[in-house]
């Protein structure tokens, strides 16, 4: 057994030193990225809260600027970044991996997310954090010089795990995401190295910035397990909406693929204007990741069905435009909105529990990674005591979503990147 375990790990001491340096670099860089993104979205919201009409000017211009520059001058920086990591681990071509995970792409991601937040795009930070983490760890392979395919692909998964851990302070979810999503095709032995380095990243992150929950500490809430069957309709509804979201998004992404500059600009302008209208109608409430809105709903403040609908379609529009931006937190905010509105049908269960379960269900339906969805939400709210109902709603929603669209959204987008790199 000892020989088996050691065979899965690097042999050279300098490799471990490089992994430590990569872990530290990921924590520092991603934390900086999170802070700048947070500043940008707060700045936009403060401007639009007083003068909503400005979004009709700012948002379309920013969309056109980002889409044009990303397409013609900074390839492979579009979207959330998770498909790039999946494509890099699926590919056997070193050049493709280098193009998808270069330091230049990571820097572009940081810059474009800042601009996107500043322009009112309804985007998250976790996918880009995962992409940045993967780029940092893969970039450190110049010094580590791993040769075995198992370890190189494991290194990419480690970077993705690090990105999620630093973004959401969720170590279990980070590790599970590396297993469920990025490392679907990895040999399971690679999980030994992933688990070790993920723990180191979490330790560094805790020492660097503390150990606060990403959302609110809801550990004092619980549910009678005899009531969890009541959550099945909520999981089915979230699964349906999440499956439809993925299907429409992938259809539109493929429909809008174009290489004519006039069409690229026109599509970006139209999609940006649609998002701008939602920003105008909501006074900027649907802009950004949605974290502030989730916190409000967890405090039992209703934002209404109009918020759910606008956030849903604005996120879909933004993702279709291919501007860089994450999907996790916008999806979580949509799930929270669904739960907040459905809570009145559950008089025997706390509103906060319904919101947490809806967040899990909807996120699972969209990204189709049920274990990650469960643990990321439970860790963000300090409610690991809700594991059993969380697993139930996640797998029900995942099943419903799968009936609508068989392939997970990130895998489908990763296939697009592999096709692009083959040209």
PDB file of N, CA and C in Angstrom, residues 379-413:
ATOM      1  N   UNK A 379     -20.788  24.737   2.994  1.00  0.00           N
ATOM      2  CA  UNK A 379     -19.601  25.367   3.576  1.00  0.00           C
ATOM      3  C   UNK A 379     -19.734  26.887   3.581  1.00  0.00           C
ATOM      4  N   UNK A 380     -20.389  27.437   2.565  1.00  0.00           N
ATOM      5  CA  UNK A 380     -20.584  28.887   2.498  1.00  0.00           C
ATOM      6  C   UNK A 380     -21.544  29.393   3.566  1.00  0.00           C
ATOM      7  N   UNK A 381     -22.373  28.478   4.103  1.00  0.00           N
ATOM      8  CA  UNK A 381     -23.371  28.869   5.105  1.00  0.00           C
ATOM      9  C   UNK A 381     -23.148  28.160   6.447  1.00  0.00           C
ATOM     10  N   UNK A 382     -22.051  27.410   6.555  1.00  0.00           N
ATOM     11  CA  UNK A 382     -21.723  26.676   7.800  1.00  0.00           C
ATOM     12  C   UNK A 382     -22.864  25.766   8.229  1.00  0.00           C
ATOM     13  N   UNK A 383     -23.446  25.034   7.269  1.00  0.00           N
ATOM     14  CA  UNK A 383     -24.601  24.181   7.571  1.00  0.00           C
ATOM     15  C   UNK A 383     -24.363  22.732   7.130  1.00  0.00           C
ATOM     16  N   UNK A 384     -23.205  22.190   7.457  1.00  0.00           N
ATOM     17  CA  UNK A 384     -22.924  20.801   7.095  1.00  0.00           C
ATOM     18  C   UNK A 384     -23.889  19.840   7.776  1.00  0.00           C
ATOM     19  N   UNK A 385     -24.598  20.308   8.790  1.00  0.00           N
ATOM     20  CA  UNK A 385     -25.625  19.482   9.438  1.00  0.00           C
ATOM     21  C   UNK A 385     -26.808  19.200   8.511  1.00  0.00           C
ATOM     22  N   UNK A 386     -26.891  19.941   7.395  1.00  0.00           N
ATOM     23  CA  UNK A 386     -27.986  19.750   6.424  1.00  0.00           C
ATOM     24  C   UNK A 386     -27.562  18.848   5.263  1.00  0.00           C
ATOM     25  N   UNK A 387     -26.546  18.031   5.483  1.00  0.00           N
ATOM     26  CA  UNK A 387     -25.979  17.214   4.403  1.00  0.00           C
ATOM     27  C   UNK A 387     -27.005  16.275   3.774  1.00  0.00           C
ATOM     28  N   UNK A 388     -27.797  15.585   4.578  1.00  0.00           N
ATOM     29  CA  UNK A 388     -28.740  14.592   4.032  1.00  0.00           C
ATOM     30  C   UNK A 388     -29.798  15.243   3.135  1.00  0.00           C
ATOM     31  N   UNK A 389     -30.533  16.267   3.593  1.00  0.00           N
ATOM     32  CA  UNK A 389     -31.485  16.900   2.668  1.00  0.00           C
ATOM     33  C   UNK A 389     -30.789  17.565   1.484  1.00  0.00           C
ATOM     34  N   UNK A 390     -29.578  18.084   1.705  1.00  0.00           N
ATOM     35  CA  UNK A 390     -28.827  18.706   0.619  1.00  0.00           C
ATOM     36  C   UNK A 390     -28.504  17.714  -0.485  1.00  0.00           C
ATOM     37  N   UNK A 391     -28.056  16.520  -0.091  1.00  0.00           N
ATOM     38  CA  UNK A 391     -27.744  15.477  -1.085  1.00  0.00           C
ATOM     39  C   UNK A 391     -28.997  15.067  -1.844  1.00  0.00           C
ATOM     40  N   UNK A 392     -30.106  14.965  -1.133  1.00  0.00           N
ATOM     41  CA  UNK A 392     -31.351  14.548  -1.787  1.00  0.00           C
ATOM     42  C   UNK A 392     -31.771  15.537  -2.868  1.00  0.00           C
ATOM     43  N   UNK A 393     -31.846  16.832  -2.516  1.00  0.00           N
ATOM     44  CA  UNK A 393     -32.312  17.815  -3.502  1.00  0.00           C
ATOM     45  C   UNK A 393     -31.310  17.951  -4.651  1.00  0.00           C
ATOM     46  N   UNK A 394     -30.012  17.806  -4.354  1.00  0.00           N
ATOM     47  CA  UNK A 394     -28.996  17.927  -5.404  1.00  0.00           C
ATOM     48  C   UNK A 394     -29.141  16.825  -6.439  1.00  0.00           C
ATOM     49  N   UNK A 395     -29.314  15.596  -5.993  1.00  0.00           N
ATOM     50  CA  UNK A 395     -29.395  14.475  -6.944  1.00  0.00           C
ATOM     51  C   UNK A 395     -30.727  14.444  -7.680  1.00  0.00           C
ATOM     52  N   UNK A 396     -31.804  14.882  -7.027  1.00  0.00           N
ATOM     53  CA  UNK A 396     -33.093  14.980  -7.730  1.00  0.00           C
ATOM     54  C   UNK A 396     -33.009  16.039  -8.824  1.00  0.00           C
ATOM     55  N   UNK A 397     -32.484  17.217  -8.480  1.00  0.00           N
ATOM     56  CA  UNK A 397     -32.356  18.303  -9.455  1.00  0.00           C
ATOM     57  C   UNK A 397     -31.411  17.906 -10.583  1.00  0.00           C
ATOM     58  N   UNK A 398     -30.321  17.247 -10.249  1.00  0.00           N
ATOM     59  CA  UNK A 398     -29.359  16.787 -11.251  1.00  0.00           C
ATOM     60  C   UNK A 398     -30.024  15.816 -12.224  1.00  0.00           C
ATOM     61  N   UNK A 399     -30.830  14.904 -11.699  1.00  0.00           N
ATOM     62  CA  UNK A 399     -31.535  13.925 -12.537  1.00  0.00           C
ATOM     63  C   UNK A 399     -32.514  14.616 -13.486  1.00  0.00           C
ATOM     64  N   UNK A 400     -33.286  15.548 -12.954  1.00  0.00           N
ATOM     65  CA  UNK A 400     -34.266  16.269 -13.794  1.00  0.00           C
ATOM     66  C   UNK A 400     -33.554  17.048 -14.896  1.00  0.00           C
ATOM     67  N   UNK A 401     -32.485  17.738 -14.522  1.00  0.00           N
ATOM     68  CA  UNK A 401     -31.725  18.518 -15.506  1.00  0.00           C
ATOM     69  C   UNK A 401     -31.156  17.632 -16.605  1.00  0.00           C
ATOM     70  N   UNK A 402     -30.701  16.449 -16.221  1.00  0.00           N
ATOM     71  CA  UNK A 402     -30.103  15.521 -17.191  1.00  0.00           C
ATOM     72  C   UNK A 402     -31.111  15.057 -18.226  1.00  0.00           C
ATOM     73  N   UNK A 403     -32.380  14.992 -17.854  1.00  0.00           N
ATOM     74  CA  UNK A 403     -33.414  14.586 -18.813  1.00  0.00           C
ATOM     75  C   UNK A 403     -33.637  15.660 -19.868  1.00  0.00           C
ATOM     76  N   UNK A 404     -33.339  16.905 -19.508  1.00  0.00           N
ATOM     77  CA  UNK A 404     -33.530  18.015 -20.442  1.00  0.00           C
ATOM     78  C   UNK A 404     -32.330  18.187 -21.352  1.00  0.00           C
ATOM     79  N   UNK A 405     -31.128  18.085 -20.771  1.00  0.00           N
ATOM     80  CA  UNK A 405     -29.906  18.211 -21.563  1.00  0.00           C
ATOM     81  C   UNK A 405     -28.871  17.256 -20.995  1.00  0.00           C
ATOM     82  N   UNK A 406     -28.490  16.261 -21.777  1.00  0.00           N
ATOM     83  CA  UNK A 406     -27.689  15.150 -21.256  1.00  0.00           C
ATOM     84  C   UNK A 406     -26.275  15.554 -20.852  1.00  0.00           C
ATOM     85  N   UNK A 407     -25.617  16.380 -21.670  1.00  0.00           N
ATOM     86  CA  UNK A 407     -24.216  16.712 -21.408  1.00  0.00           C
ATOM     87  C   UNK A 407     -24.100  17.896 -20.439  1.00  0.00           C
ATOM     88  N   UNK A 408     -23.267  17.784 -19.408  1.00  0.00           N
ATOM     89  CA  UNK A 408     -23.058  18.925 -18.500  1.00  0.00           C
ATOM     90  C   UNK A 408     -22.558  20.151 -19.257  1.00  0.00           C
ATOM     91  N   UNK A 409     -22.965  21.331 -18.822  1.00  0.00           N
ATOM     92  CA  UNK A 409     -22.681  22.565 -19.547  1.00  0.00           C
ATOM     93  C   UNK A 409     -21.189  22.818 -19.713  1.00  0.00           C
ATOM     94  N   UNK A 410     -20.407  22.574 -18.666  1.00  0.00           N
ATOM     95  CA  UNK A 410     -18.968  22.837 -18.760  1.00  0.00           C
ATOM     96  C   UNK A 410     -18.291  21.877 -19.733  1.00  0.00           C
ATOM     97  N   UNK A 411     -18.740  20.625 -19.755  1.00  0.00           N
ATOM     98  CA  UNK A 411     -18.161  19.661 -20.706  1.00  0.00           C
ATOM     99  C   UNK A 411     -18.472  20.060 -22.144  1.00  0.00           C
ATOM    100  N   UNK A 412     -19.713  20.501 -22.385  1.00  0.00           N
ATOM    101  CA  UNK A 412     -20.104  20.918 -23.735  1.00  0.00           C
ATOM    102  C   UNK A 412     -19.282  22.115 -24.191  1.00  0.00           C
ATOM    103  N   UNK A 413     -19.081  23.092 -23.301  1.00  0.00           N
ATOM    104  CA  UNK A 413     -18.273  24.267 -23.647  1.00  0.00           C
ATOM    105  C   UNK A 413     -16.801  23.881 -23.830  1.00  0.00           C
TER     106      UNK A 413
END
